[in-house]
Each structure stands twice: as structure tokens, then as C-alpha cells.
XYZ file of C-alpha atoms in Angstrom:
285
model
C -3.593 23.072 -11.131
C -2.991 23.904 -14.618
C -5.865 23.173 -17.033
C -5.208 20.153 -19.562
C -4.748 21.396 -23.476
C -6.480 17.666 -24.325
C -7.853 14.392 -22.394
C -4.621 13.122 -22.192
C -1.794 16.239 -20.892
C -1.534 18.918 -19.850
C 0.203 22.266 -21.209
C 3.241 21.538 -19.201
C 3.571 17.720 -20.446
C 2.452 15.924 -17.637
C -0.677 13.643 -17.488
C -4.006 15.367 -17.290
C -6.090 14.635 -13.534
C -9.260 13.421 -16.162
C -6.608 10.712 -17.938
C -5.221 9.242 -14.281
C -8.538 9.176 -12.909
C -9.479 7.362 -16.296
C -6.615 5.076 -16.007
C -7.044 4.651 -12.449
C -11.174 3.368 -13.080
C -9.826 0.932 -16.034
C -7.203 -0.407 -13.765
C -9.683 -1.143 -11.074
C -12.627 -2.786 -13.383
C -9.820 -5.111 -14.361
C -8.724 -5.939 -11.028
C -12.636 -6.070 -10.001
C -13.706 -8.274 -12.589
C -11.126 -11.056 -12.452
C -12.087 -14.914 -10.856
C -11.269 -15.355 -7.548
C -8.885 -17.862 -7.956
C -6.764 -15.074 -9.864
C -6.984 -12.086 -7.157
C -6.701 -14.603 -4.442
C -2.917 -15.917 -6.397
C -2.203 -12.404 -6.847
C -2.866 -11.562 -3.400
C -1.197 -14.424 -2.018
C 2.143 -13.597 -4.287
C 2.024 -10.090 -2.581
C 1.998 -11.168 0.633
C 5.142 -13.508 0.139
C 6.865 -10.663 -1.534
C 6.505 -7.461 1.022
C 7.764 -9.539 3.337
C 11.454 -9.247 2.068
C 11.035 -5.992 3.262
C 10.374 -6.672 7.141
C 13.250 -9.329 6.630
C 15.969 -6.745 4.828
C 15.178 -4.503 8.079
C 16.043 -6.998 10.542
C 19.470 -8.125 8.209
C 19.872 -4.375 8.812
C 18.969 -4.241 11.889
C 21.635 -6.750 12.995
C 24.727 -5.376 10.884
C 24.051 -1.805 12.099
C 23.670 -2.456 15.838
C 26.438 -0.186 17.478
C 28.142 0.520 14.551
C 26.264 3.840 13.428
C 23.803 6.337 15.192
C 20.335 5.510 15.624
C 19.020 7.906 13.137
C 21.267 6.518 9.903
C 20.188 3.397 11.016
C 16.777 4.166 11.166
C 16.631 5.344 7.539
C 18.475 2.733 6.449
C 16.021 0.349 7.675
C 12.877 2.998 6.104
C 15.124 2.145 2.482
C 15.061 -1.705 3.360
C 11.422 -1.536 3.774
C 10.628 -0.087 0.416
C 12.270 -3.007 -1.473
C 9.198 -5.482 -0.828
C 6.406 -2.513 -1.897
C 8.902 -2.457 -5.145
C 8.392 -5.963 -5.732
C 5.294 -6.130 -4.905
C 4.143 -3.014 -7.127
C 6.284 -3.239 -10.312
C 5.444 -7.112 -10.504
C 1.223 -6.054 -11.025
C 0.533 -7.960 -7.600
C -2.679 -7.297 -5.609
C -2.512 -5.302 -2.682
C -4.840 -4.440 0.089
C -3.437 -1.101 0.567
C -3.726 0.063 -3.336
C -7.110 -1.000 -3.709
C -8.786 0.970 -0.777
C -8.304 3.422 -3.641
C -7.699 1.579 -6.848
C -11.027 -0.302 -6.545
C -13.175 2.185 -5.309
C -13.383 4.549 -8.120
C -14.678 2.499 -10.637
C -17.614 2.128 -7.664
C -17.407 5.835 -6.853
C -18.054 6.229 -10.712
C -20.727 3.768 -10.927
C -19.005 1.207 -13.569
C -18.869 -1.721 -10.566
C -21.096 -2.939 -7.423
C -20.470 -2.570 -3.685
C -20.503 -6.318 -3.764
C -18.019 -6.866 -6.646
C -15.421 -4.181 -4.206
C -16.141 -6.333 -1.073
C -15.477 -9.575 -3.007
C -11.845 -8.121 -4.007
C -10.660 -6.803 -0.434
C -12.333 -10.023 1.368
C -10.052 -12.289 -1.050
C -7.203 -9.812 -1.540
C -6.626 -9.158 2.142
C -7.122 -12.875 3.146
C -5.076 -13.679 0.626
C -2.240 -10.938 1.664
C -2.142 -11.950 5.516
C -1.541 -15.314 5.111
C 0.810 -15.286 2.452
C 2.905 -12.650 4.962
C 1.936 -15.699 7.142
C 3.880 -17.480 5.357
C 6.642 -15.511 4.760
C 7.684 -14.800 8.995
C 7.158 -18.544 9.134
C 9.734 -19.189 6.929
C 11.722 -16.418 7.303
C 12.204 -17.009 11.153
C 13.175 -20.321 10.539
C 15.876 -19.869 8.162
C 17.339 -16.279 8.789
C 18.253 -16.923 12.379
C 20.274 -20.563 11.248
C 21.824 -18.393 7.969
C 23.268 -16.350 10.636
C 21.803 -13.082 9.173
C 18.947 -11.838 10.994
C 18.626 -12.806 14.870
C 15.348 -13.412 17.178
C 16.019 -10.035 18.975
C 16.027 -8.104 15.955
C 12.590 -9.444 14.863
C 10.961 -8.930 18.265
C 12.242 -5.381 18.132
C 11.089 -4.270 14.529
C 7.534 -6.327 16.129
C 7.418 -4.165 19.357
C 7.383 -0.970 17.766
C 4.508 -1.758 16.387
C 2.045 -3.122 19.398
C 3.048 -0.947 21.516
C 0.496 2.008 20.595
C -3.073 2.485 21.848
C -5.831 0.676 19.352
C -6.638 4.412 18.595
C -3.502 5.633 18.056
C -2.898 2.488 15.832
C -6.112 3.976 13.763
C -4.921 7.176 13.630
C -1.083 6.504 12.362
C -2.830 3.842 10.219
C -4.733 6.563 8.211
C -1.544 8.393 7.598
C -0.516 4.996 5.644
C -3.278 4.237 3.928
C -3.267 8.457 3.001
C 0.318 7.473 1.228
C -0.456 4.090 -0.701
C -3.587 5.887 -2.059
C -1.709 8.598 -3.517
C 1.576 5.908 -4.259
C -1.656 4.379 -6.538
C -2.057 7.750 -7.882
C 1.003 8.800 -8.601
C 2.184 5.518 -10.236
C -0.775 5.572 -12.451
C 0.634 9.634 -12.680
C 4.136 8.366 -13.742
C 5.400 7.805 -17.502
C 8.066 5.386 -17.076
C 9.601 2.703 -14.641
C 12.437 4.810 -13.407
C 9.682 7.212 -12.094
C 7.920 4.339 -10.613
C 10.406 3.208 -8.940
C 11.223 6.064 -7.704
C 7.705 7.006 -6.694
C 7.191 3.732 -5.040
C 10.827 4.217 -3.009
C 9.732 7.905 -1.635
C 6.166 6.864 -0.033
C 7.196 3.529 1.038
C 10.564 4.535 2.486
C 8.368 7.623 4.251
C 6.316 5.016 5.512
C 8.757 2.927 6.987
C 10.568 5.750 8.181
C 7.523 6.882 10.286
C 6.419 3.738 11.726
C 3.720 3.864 10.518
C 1.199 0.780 10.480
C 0.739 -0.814 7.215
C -1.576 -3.777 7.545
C -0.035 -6.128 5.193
C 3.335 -5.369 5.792
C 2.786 -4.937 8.835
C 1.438 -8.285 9.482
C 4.684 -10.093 8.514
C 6.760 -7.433 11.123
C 4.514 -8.759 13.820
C 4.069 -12.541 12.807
C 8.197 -12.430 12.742
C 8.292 -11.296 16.486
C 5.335 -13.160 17.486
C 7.131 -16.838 16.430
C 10.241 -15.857 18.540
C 8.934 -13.962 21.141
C 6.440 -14.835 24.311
C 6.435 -10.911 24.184
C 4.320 -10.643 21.215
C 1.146 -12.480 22.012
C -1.810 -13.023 19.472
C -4.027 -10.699 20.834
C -1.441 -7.914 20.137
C -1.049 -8.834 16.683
C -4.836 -9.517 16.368
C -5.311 -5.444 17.633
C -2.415 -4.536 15.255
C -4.205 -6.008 12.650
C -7.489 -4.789 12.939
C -6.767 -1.128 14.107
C -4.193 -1.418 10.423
C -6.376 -2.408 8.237
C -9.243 0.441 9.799
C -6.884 3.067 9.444
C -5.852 2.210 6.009
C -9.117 2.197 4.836
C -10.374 5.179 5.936
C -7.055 6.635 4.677
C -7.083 5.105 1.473
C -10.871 5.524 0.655
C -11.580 9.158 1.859
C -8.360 10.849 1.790
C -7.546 9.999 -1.881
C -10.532 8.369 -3.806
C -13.234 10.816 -2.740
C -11.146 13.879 -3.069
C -9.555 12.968 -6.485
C -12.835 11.308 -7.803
C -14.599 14.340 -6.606
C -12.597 17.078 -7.647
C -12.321 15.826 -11.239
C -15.661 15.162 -11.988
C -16.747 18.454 -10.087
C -14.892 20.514 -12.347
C -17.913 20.162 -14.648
C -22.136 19.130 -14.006
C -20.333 15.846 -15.040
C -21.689 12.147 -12.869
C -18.444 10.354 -14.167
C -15.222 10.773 -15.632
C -16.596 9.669 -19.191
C -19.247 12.943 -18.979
C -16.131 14.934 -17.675
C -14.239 14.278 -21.225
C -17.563 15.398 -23.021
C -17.736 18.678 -21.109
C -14.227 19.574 -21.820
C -14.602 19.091 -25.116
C -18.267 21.117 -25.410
C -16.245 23.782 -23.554
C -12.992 23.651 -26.447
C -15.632 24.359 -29.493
């Protein structure tokens, strides 16, 4: 990677790795050191909002049945399922999935607690499942009476889901908590809101595309077909759940914040990313 001329870019314009990892630690104190009642809002706003994207698949889902092949219509549907991370991102909402990353490297870098971190996800993620809660309710209700979205559609989108092994569920769940720690990244990375957008549209859309299991989005796919369907049961969305939110985690925590935390500050002797913009400096005299 090319070596930044200051704190702030680098020789070929872009955003030095010390200034997003600097960005990325102020973002997360903020986040980390707001009242409950705030994150838990925040959270709960999220939750409502991804869910447009679970319901856009199964509109799709429904208009596209027999009329194209079966890969167009699965990337349509990937697209559809991007729109709610869009929302959900550009409107500054709080997301599970961001802050196995987000709010771990102001930890990692020793400006916040263990306890203040656990606070967040405990109220974030509560927050974020039953606000998708919230969302299938209402969404099942309405979308199969509007005539746009049908019960079979749902239970499908639902099924594709539950149907892996818990480990397997882990495993694909890393993969998606791997992406929305580096969609964190690379949206910190990112100098304007067409980029964003963009950003957000790529990851999410690969996501999507891939099945793979998100646990807050994830939780409104499954809620949807659980409502309609006897063929969704509770203890398949409980496993879902819990084998999503382990896999994102892991994903989201090791893949991104340890390797970027670690291979900025170990470019120097530096502890944090504050001594990292004093050695570069010592070494520019």
C-alpha cells in the first residue's frame, strides 16, 4: 500500500489507512458513549428500515416468477436487498453488523471499556431484532392484502435461510460479517455520498446475492416466513439467529478490526493510532 505524504492522504489522493482508522475510533467513541435511550432509538429505527429490503425481494420475487431465468432474478432480488442497508446506513442508524467493527477499535485502542462495547451490542442488537420484529409483522399483514407480495414468496426467501446446518450457518455468517466490517471501512474510506452509496450497494447486493446470513436482516426474512408459514417454526429462526449473529461477530471483529487496527499501528512501536501520527511525523524530520 502506498505510504501517506501526511495524516490525512495519501500520494495518490485517497485517504491515508492512519486517518480511516482515526475516523473509524472517533465514530465509535461517539456511538459508545451515547445514553441508552439514544442507541436503543437508533437501533430500533434500523431494524424497521432493513426490513424494506426483505420486503422489495419478495415484491420481486412475485413479479419475476416465470417471467425471467432464475439467475436475473436472483440478482435482481441481491439489488432489492441492498435498498434497506442504504437506508439504514446513509440515515446514521445503529447497526449490529457495523459495530462488530465500528465499536471495537476504539476498545482495541484503549479509548473505551469492554463493558461500555457490551452495553452498545446488548441494546443495539435487542433493539435491531425487534424492530425487524416489527417490520415482518406488519409487513405480512399488509403486503399480502395490497396484492404485492404473497405468503409463498415470504416462506421461500425464509427457507433459504434455515435450511443450513448451525455450522454451516456460522461459517456463511462470517463471510457477512467479513463484508459489513469492511462496508464500515470503506464508507468511512469514501469522500462523498455517491461513493457511499455505491459502496454500500456492492457489499450489500454481494451479500444478498450469496445468501448469506445477516443477523439483522436476516431476522426480518425469517420472522416474514415464520408468520405465514407452519414450515418455519421458532426454533429454526431461534438457530438462524444465534448461529447469525456468531458468525458475524467473529467476522466482523477478527477479520476486519484486528487486522486493520493491527496493521496500522504495527507499522510503527506505536500502542494506538494517536502514537502512530507521532511516529510518522518523527520519521518526516
Amino acid at each position: 500500500m502506498a505510504q501517506s505524504t501526511n495524516s490525512d492522504t495519501q500520494a495518490d489522493g485517497l485517504k491515508s489507512y492512519e486517518n480511516i482508522l482515526r475516523e473509524q475510533i472517533n465514530l465509535g467513541l461517539e456511538e459508545l458513549q451515547r445514553p441508552t435511550s439514544g442507541l436503543f432509538l437508533s437501533g430500533l429505527s434500523a431494524g424497521l428500515d432493513i426490513g424494506f429490503g426483505p420486503l422489495l425481494m419478495a415484491v420481486m420475487t412475485g413479479l419475476m416468477t416465470g417471467s425471467l431465468s432464475k439467475p436475473v432474478t436472483e440478482l435482481l432480488m441481491a439489488n432489492m436487498y441492498a435498498v434497506g442497508f442504504i437506508f439504514v446506513i446513509l440515515g446514521r442508524s445503529e447497526l449490529f453488523t457495523e459495530h462488530t467493527t465500528l465499536a471495537v477499535l476504539p476498545v482495541l485502542d484503549k479509548r473505551a471499556s469492554y463493558a461500555s462495547l457490551a452495553r452498545l451490542w446488548v441494546v443495539v442488537f435487542v433493539a435491531n431484532i425487534l424492530g425487524g420484529a416489527l417490520f415482518a409483522a406488519f409487513a405480512v399483514t399488509i403486503a399480502p392484502k395490497l396484492g404485492i407480495a404473497h405468503a409463498k414468496a415470504f416462506t421461500e426467501i425464509s427457507a433459504a435461510l434455515v435450511k443450513h446446518d448451525f455450522l454451516v450457518l456460522v461459517g456463511s455468517g462470517i463471510f457477512a460479517g467479513w463484508l459489513m466490517g469492511l462496508l464500515s471501512w470503506l464508507v468511512t474510506a469514501a469522500r462523498d455520498t455517491v461513493s457511499r452509496v455505491l459502496i454500500i450497494w456492492i457489499v450489500t447486493t454481494a451479500i444478498g446475492l450469496a445468501h448469506l446470513p445477516h443477523s439483522i436482516a436476516g431476522n426480518v426474512e425469517v420472522l416474514m416466513g415464520m408468520f405465514l408459514s407452519a414450515k418455519i417454526t421458532f426454533v429454526d429462526y431461534a438457530r438462524f439467529l444465534l448461529a447469525a449473529t456468531i458468525g458475524n461477530a467473529i467476522g466482523g471483529v477478527f477479520f476486519v478490526a484486528l487486522l486493520k487496527y493491527g496493521h496500522v499501528t504495527r507499522n510503527t512501536d506505536a500502542e494506538n493510532v494517536d502514537d502512530v501520527d507521532t511516529a510518522t511525523a518523527a520519521e518526516s524530520e
